[in-house]
PDB file of C-alpha atoms in Angstrom:
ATOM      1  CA  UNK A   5       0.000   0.000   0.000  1.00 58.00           C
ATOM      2  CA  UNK A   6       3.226   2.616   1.104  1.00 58.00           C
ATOM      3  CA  UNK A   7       4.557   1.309  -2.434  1.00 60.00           C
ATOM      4  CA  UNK A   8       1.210   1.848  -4.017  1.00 59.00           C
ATOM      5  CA  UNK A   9       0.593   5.439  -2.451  1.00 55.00           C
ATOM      6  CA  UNK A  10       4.658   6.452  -3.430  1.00 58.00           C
ATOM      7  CA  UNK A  11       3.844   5.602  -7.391  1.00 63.00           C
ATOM      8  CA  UNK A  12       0.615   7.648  -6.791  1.00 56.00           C
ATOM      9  CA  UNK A  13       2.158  10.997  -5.696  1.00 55.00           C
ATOM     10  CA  UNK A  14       5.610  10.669  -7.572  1.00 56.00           C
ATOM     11  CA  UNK A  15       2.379  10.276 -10.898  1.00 57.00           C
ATOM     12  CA  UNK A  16       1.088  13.440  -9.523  1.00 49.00           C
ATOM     13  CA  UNK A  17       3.935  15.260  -9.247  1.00 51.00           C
ATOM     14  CA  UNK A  18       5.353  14.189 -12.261  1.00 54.00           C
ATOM     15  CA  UNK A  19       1.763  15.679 -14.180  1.00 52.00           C
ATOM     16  CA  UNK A  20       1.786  18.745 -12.395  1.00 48.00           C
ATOM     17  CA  UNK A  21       5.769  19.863 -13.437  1.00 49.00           C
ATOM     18  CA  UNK A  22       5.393  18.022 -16.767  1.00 46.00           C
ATOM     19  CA  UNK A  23       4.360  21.085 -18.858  1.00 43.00           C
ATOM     20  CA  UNK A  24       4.148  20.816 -22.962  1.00 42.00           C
ATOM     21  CA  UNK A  25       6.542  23.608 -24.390  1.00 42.00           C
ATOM     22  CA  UNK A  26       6.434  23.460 -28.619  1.00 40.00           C
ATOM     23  CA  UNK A  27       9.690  24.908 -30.210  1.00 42.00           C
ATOM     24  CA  UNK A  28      10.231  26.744 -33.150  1.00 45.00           C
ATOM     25  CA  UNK A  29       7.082  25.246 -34.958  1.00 47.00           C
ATOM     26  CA  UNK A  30       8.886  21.912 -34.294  1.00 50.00           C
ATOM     27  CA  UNK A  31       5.875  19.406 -34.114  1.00 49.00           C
ATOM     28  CA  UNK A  32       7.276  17.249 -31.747  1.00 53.00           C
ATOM     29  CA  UNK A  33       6.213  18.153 -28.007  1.00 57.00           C
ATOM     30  CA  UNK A  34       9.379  17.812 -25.370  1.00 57.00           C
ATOM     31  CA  UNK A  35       8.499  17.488 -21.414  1.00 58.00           C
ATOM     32  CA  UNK A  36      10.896  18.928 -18.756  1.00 58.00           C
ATOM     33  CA  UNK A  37      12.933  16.086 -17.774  1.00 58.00           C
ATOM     34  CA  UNK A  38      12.768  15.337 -14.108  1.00 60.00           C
ATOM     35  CA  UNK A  39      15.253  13.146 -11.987  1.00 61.00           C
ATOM     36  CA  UNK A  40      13.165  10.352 -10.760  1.00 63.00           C
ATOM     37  CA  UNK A  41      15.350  10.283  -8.133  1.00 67.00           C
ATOM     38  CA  UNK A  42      14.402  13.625  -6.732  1.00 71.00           C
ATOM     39  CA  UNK A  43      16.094  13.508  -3.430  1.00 79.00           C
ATOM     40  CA  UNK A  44      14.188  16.464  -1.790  1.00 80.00           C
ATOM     41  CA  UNK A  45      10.621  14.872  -2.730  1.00 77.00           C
ATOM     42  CA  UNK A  46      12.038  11.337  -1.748  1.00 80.00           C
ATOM     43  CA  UNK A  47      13.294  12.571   1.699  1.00 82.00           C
ATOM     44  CA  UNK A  48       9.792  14.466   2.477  1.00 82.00           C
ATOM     45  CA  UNK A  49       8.000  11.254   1.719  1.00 80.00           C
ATOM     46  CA  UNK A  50      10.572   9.517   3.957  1.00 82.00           C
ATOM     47  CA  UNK A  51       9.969  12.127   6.976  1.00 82.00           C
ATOM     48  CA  UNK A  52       6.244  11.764   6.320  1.00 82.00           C
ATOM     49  CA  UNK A  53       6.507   7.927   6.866  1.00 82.00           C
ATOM     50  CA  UNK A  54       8.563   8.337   9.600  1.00 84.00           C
ATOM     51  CA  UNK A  55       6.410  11.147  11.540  1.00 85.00           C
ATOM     52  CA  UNK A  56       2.796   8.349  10.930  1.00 85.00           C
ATOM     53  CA  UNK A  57       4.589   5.772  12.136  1.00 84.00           C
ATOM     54  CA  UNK A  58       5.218   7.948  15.080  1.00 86.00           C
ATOM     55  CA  UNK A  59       1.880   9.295  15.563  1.00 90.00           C
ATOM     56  CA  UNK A  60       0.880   5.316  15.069  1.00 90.00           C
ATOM     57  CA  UNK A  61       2.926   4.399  18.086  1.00 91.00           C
ATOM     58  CA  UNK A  62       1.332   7.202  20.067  1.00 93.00           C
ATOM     59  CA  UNK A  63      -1.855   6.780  19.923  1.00 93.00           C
ATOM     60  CA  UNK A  64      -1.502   2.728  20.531  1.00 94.00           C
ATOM     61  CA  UNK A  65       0.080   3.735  23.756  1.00 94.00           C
ATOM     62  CA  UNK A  66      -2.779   6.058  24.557  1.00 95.00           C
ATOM     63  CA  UNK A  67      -5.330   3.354  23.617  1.00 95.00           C
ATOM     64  CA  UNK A  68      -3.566   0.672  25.458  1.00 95.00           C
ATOM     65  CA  UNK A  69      -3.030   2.230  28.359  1.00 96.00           C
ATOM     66  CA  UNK A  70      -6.427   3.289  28.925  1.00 97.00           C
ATOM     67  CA  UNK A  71      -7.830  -0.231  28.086  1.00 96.00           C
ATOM     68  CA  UNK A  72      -5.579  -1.405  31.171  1.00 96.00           C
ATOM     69  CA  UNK A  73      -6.690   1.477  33.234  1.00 97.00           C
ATOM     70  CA  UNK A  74     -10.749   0.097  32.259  1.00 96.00           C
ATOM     71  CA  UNK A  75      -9.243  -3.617  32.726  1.00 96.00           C
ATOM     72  CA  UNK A  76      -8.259  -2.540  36.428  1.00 96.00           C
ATOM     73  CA  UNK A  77     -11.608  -1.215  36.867  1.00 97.00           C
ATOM     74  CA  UNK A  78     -13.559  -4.133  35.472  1.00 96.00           C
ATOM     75  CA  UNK A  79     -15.110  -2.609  32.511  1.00 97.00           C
ATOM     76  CA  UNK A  80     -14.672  -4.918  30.188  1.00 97.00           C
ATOM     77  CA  UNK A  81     -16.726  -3.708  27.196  1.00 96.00           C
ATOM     78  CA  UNK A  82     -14.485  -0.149  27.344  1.00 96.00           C
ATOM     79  CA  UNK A  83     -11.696  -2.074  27.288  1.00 97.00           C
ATOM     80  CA  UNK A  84     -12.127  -4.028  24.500  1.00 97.00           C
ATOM     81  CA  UNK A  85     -13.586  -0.609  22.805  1.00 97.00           C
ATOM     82  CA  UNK A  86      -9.672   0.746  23.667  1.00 96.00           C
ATOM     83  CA  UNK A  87      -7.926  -2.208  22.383  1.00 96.00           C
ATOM     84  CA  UNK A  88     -10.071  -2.525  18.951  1.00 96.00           C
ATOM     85  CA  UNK A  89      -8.808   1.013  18.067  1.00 95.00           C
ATOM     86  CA  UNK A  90      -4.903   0.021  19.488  1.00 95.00           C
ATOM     87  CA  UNK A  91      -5.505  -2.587  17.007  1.00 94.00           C
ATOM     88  CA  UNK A  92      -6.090  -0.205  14.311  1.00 93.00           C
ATOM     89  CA  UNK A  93      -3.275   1.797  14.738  1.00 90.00           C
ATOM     90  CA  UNK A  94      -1.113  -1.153  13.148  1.00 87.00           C
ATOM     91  CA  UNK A  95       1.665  -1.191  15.552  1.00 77.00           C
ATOM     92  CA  UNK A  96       0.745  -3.544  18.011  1.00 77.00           C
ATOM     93  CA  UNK A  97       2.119  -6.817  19.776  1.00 87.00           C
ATOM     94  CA  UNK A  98       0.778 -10.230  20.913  1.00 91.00           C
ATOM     95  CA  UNK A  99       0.395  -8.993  24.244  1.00 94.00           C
ATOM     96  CA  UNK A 100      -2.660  -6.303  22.885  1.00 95.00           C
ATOM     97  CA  UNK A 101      -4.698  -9.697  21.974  1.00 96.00           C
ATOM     98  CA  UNK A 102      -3.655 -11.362  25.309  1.00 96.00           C
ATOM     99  CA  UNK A 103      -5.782  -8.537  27.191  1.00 96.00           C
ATOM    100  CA  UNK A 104      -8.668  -8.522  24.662  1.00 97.00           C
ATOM    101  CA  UNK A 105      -8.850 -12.443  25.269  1.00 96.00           C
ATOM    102  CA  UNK A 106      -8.922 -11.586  28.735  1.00 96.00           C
ATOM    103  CA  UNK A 107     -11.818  -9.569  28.854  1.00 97.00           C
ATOM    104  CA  UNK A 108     -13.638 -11.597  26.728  1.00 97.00           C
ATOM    105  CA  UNK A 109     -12.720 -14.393  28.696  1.00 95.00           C
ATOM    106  CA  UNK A 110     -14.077 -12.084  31.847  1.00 96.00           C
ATOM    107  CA  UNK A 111     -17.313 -11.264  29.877  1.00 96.00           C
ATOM    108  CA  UNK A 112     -17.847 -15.886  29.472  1.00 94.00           C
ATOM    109  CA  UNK A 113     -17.112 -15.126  25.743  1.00 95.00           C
ATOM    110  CA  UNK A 114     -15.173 -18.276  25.974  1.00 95.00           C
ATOM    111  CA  UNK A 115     -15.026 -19.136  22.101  1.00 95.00           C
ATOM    112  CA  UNK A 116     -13.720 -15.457  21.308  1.00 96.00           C
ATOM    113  CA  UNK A 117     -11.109 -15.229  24.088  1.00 96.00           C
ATOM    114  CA  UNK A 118      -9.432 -18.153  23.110  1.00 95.00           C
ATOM    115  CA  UNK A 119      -9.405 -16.984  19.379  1.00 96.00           C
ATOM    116  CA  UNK A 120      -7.131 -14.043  21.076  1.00 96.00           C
ATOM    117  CA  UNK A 121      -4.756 -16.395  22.758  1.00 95.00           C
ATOM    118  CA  UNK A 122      -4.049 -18.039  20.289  1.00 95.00           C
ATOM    119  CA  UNK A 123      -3.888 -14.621  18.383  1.00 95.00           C
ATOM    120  CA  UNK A 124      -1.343 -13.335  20.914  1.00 95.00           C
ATOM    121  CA  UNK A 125       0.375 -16.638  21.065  1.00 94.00           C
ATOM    122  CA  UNK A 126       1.133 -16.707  17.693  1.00 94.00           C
ATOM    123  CA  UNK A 127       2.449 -13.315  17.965  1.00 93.00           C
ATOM    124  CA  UNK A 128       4.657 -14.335  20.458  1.00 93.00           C
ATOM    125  CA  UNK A 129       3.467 -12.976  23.945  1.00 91.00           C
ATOM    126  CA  UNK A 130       4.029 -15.689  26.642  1.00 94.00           C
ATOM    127  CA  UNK A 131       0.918 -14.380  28.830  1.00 94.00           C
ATOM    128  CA  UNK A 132      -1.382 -15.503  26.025  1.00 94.00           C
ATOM    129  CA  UNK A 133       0.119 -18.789  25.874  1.00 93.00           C
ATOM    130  CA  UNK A 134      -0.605 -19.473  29.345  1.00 94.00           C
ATOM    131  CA  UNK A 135      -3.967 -17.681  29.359  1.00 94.00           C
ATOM    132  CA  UNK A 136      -4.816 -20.286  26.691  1.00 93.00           C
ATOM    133  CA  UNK A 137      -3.769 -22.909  28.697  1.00 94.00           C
ATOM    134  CA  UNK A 138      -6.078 -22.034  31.663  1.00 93.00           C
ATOM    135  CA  UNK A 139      -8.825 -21.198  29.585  1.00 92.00           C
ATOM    136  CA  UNK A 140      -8.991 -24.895  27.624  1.00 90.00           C
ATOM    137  CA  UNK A 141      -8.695 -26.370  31.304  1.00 91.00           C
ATOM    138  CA  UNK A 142     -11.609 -24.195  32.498  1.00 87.00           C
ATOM    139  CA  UNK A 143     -13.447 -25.299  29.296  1.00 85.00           C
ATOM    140  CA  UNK A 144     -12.494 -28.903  29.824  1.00 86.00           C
ATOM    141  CA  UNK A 145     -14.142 -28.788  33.886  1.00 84.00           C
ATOM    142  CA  UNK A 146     -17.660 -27.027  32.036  1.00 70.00           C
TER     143      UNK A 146
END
């Protein structure tokens, strides 16, 4: 999609500076040439990347941290409200799905909690590995 978006503004660009200039009743049209490897244009997209990936990580933290702060207060439903929109920041661990199981699991949304362990195992987060352990004992004893 970054790859996809970078095409799509260097087309842009390219269409806005291209300008058609006709010499000296030549027929033949001749475009500006322009260094595809524009250094200036490719080191604002670079700093662009760089500052959303930033902002990204921000507002995970933000969302994260107040889905623990609703997790220590038992509400659940917030929580998991917090941690949906952590997830769609993109920059996330296998911890993030570790908590959502959690609450689910808190809520007796069995099936769905354990869909998030094994989520957050996969992602590598050791709490969800053993949360999914507990919670296919606890299923086992129902």
């Amino acid at each position: 999609m970054k790859k996809g978006l970078f095409i799509l503004v260097m087309m842009c660009v390219m269409a806005l500076n291209s300008t058609a200039q006709i010499y000296g009743g030549e027929s033949a049209l001749q475009l500006p040439v322009r260094d595809i490897y524009d250094t200036e244009l490719m080191n604002a997209y670079a700093n662009a990347l760089r500052e959303t990936a930033a902002r990204r990580q921000q507002f995970y933290y933000y969302y994260s941290n107040t889905a623990m702060q609703m997790m220590t207060e038992k509400r659940w439903g917030s929580a998991i409200d917090y941690i949906d929109k952590a997830l769609e920041t993109g920059y996330y661990c296998g911890d993030i799905y570790f908590m959502r199981g959690k609450c689910y699991e808190e809520l007796g949304d069995y099936k769905t909690a354990k869909s998030d362990y094994k989520r957050g195992k996969e992602l590598g987060s050791e709490y969800a590995e053993e949360a999914l352990e507990e919670l296919k004992e606890k299923m086992k004893r129902k």
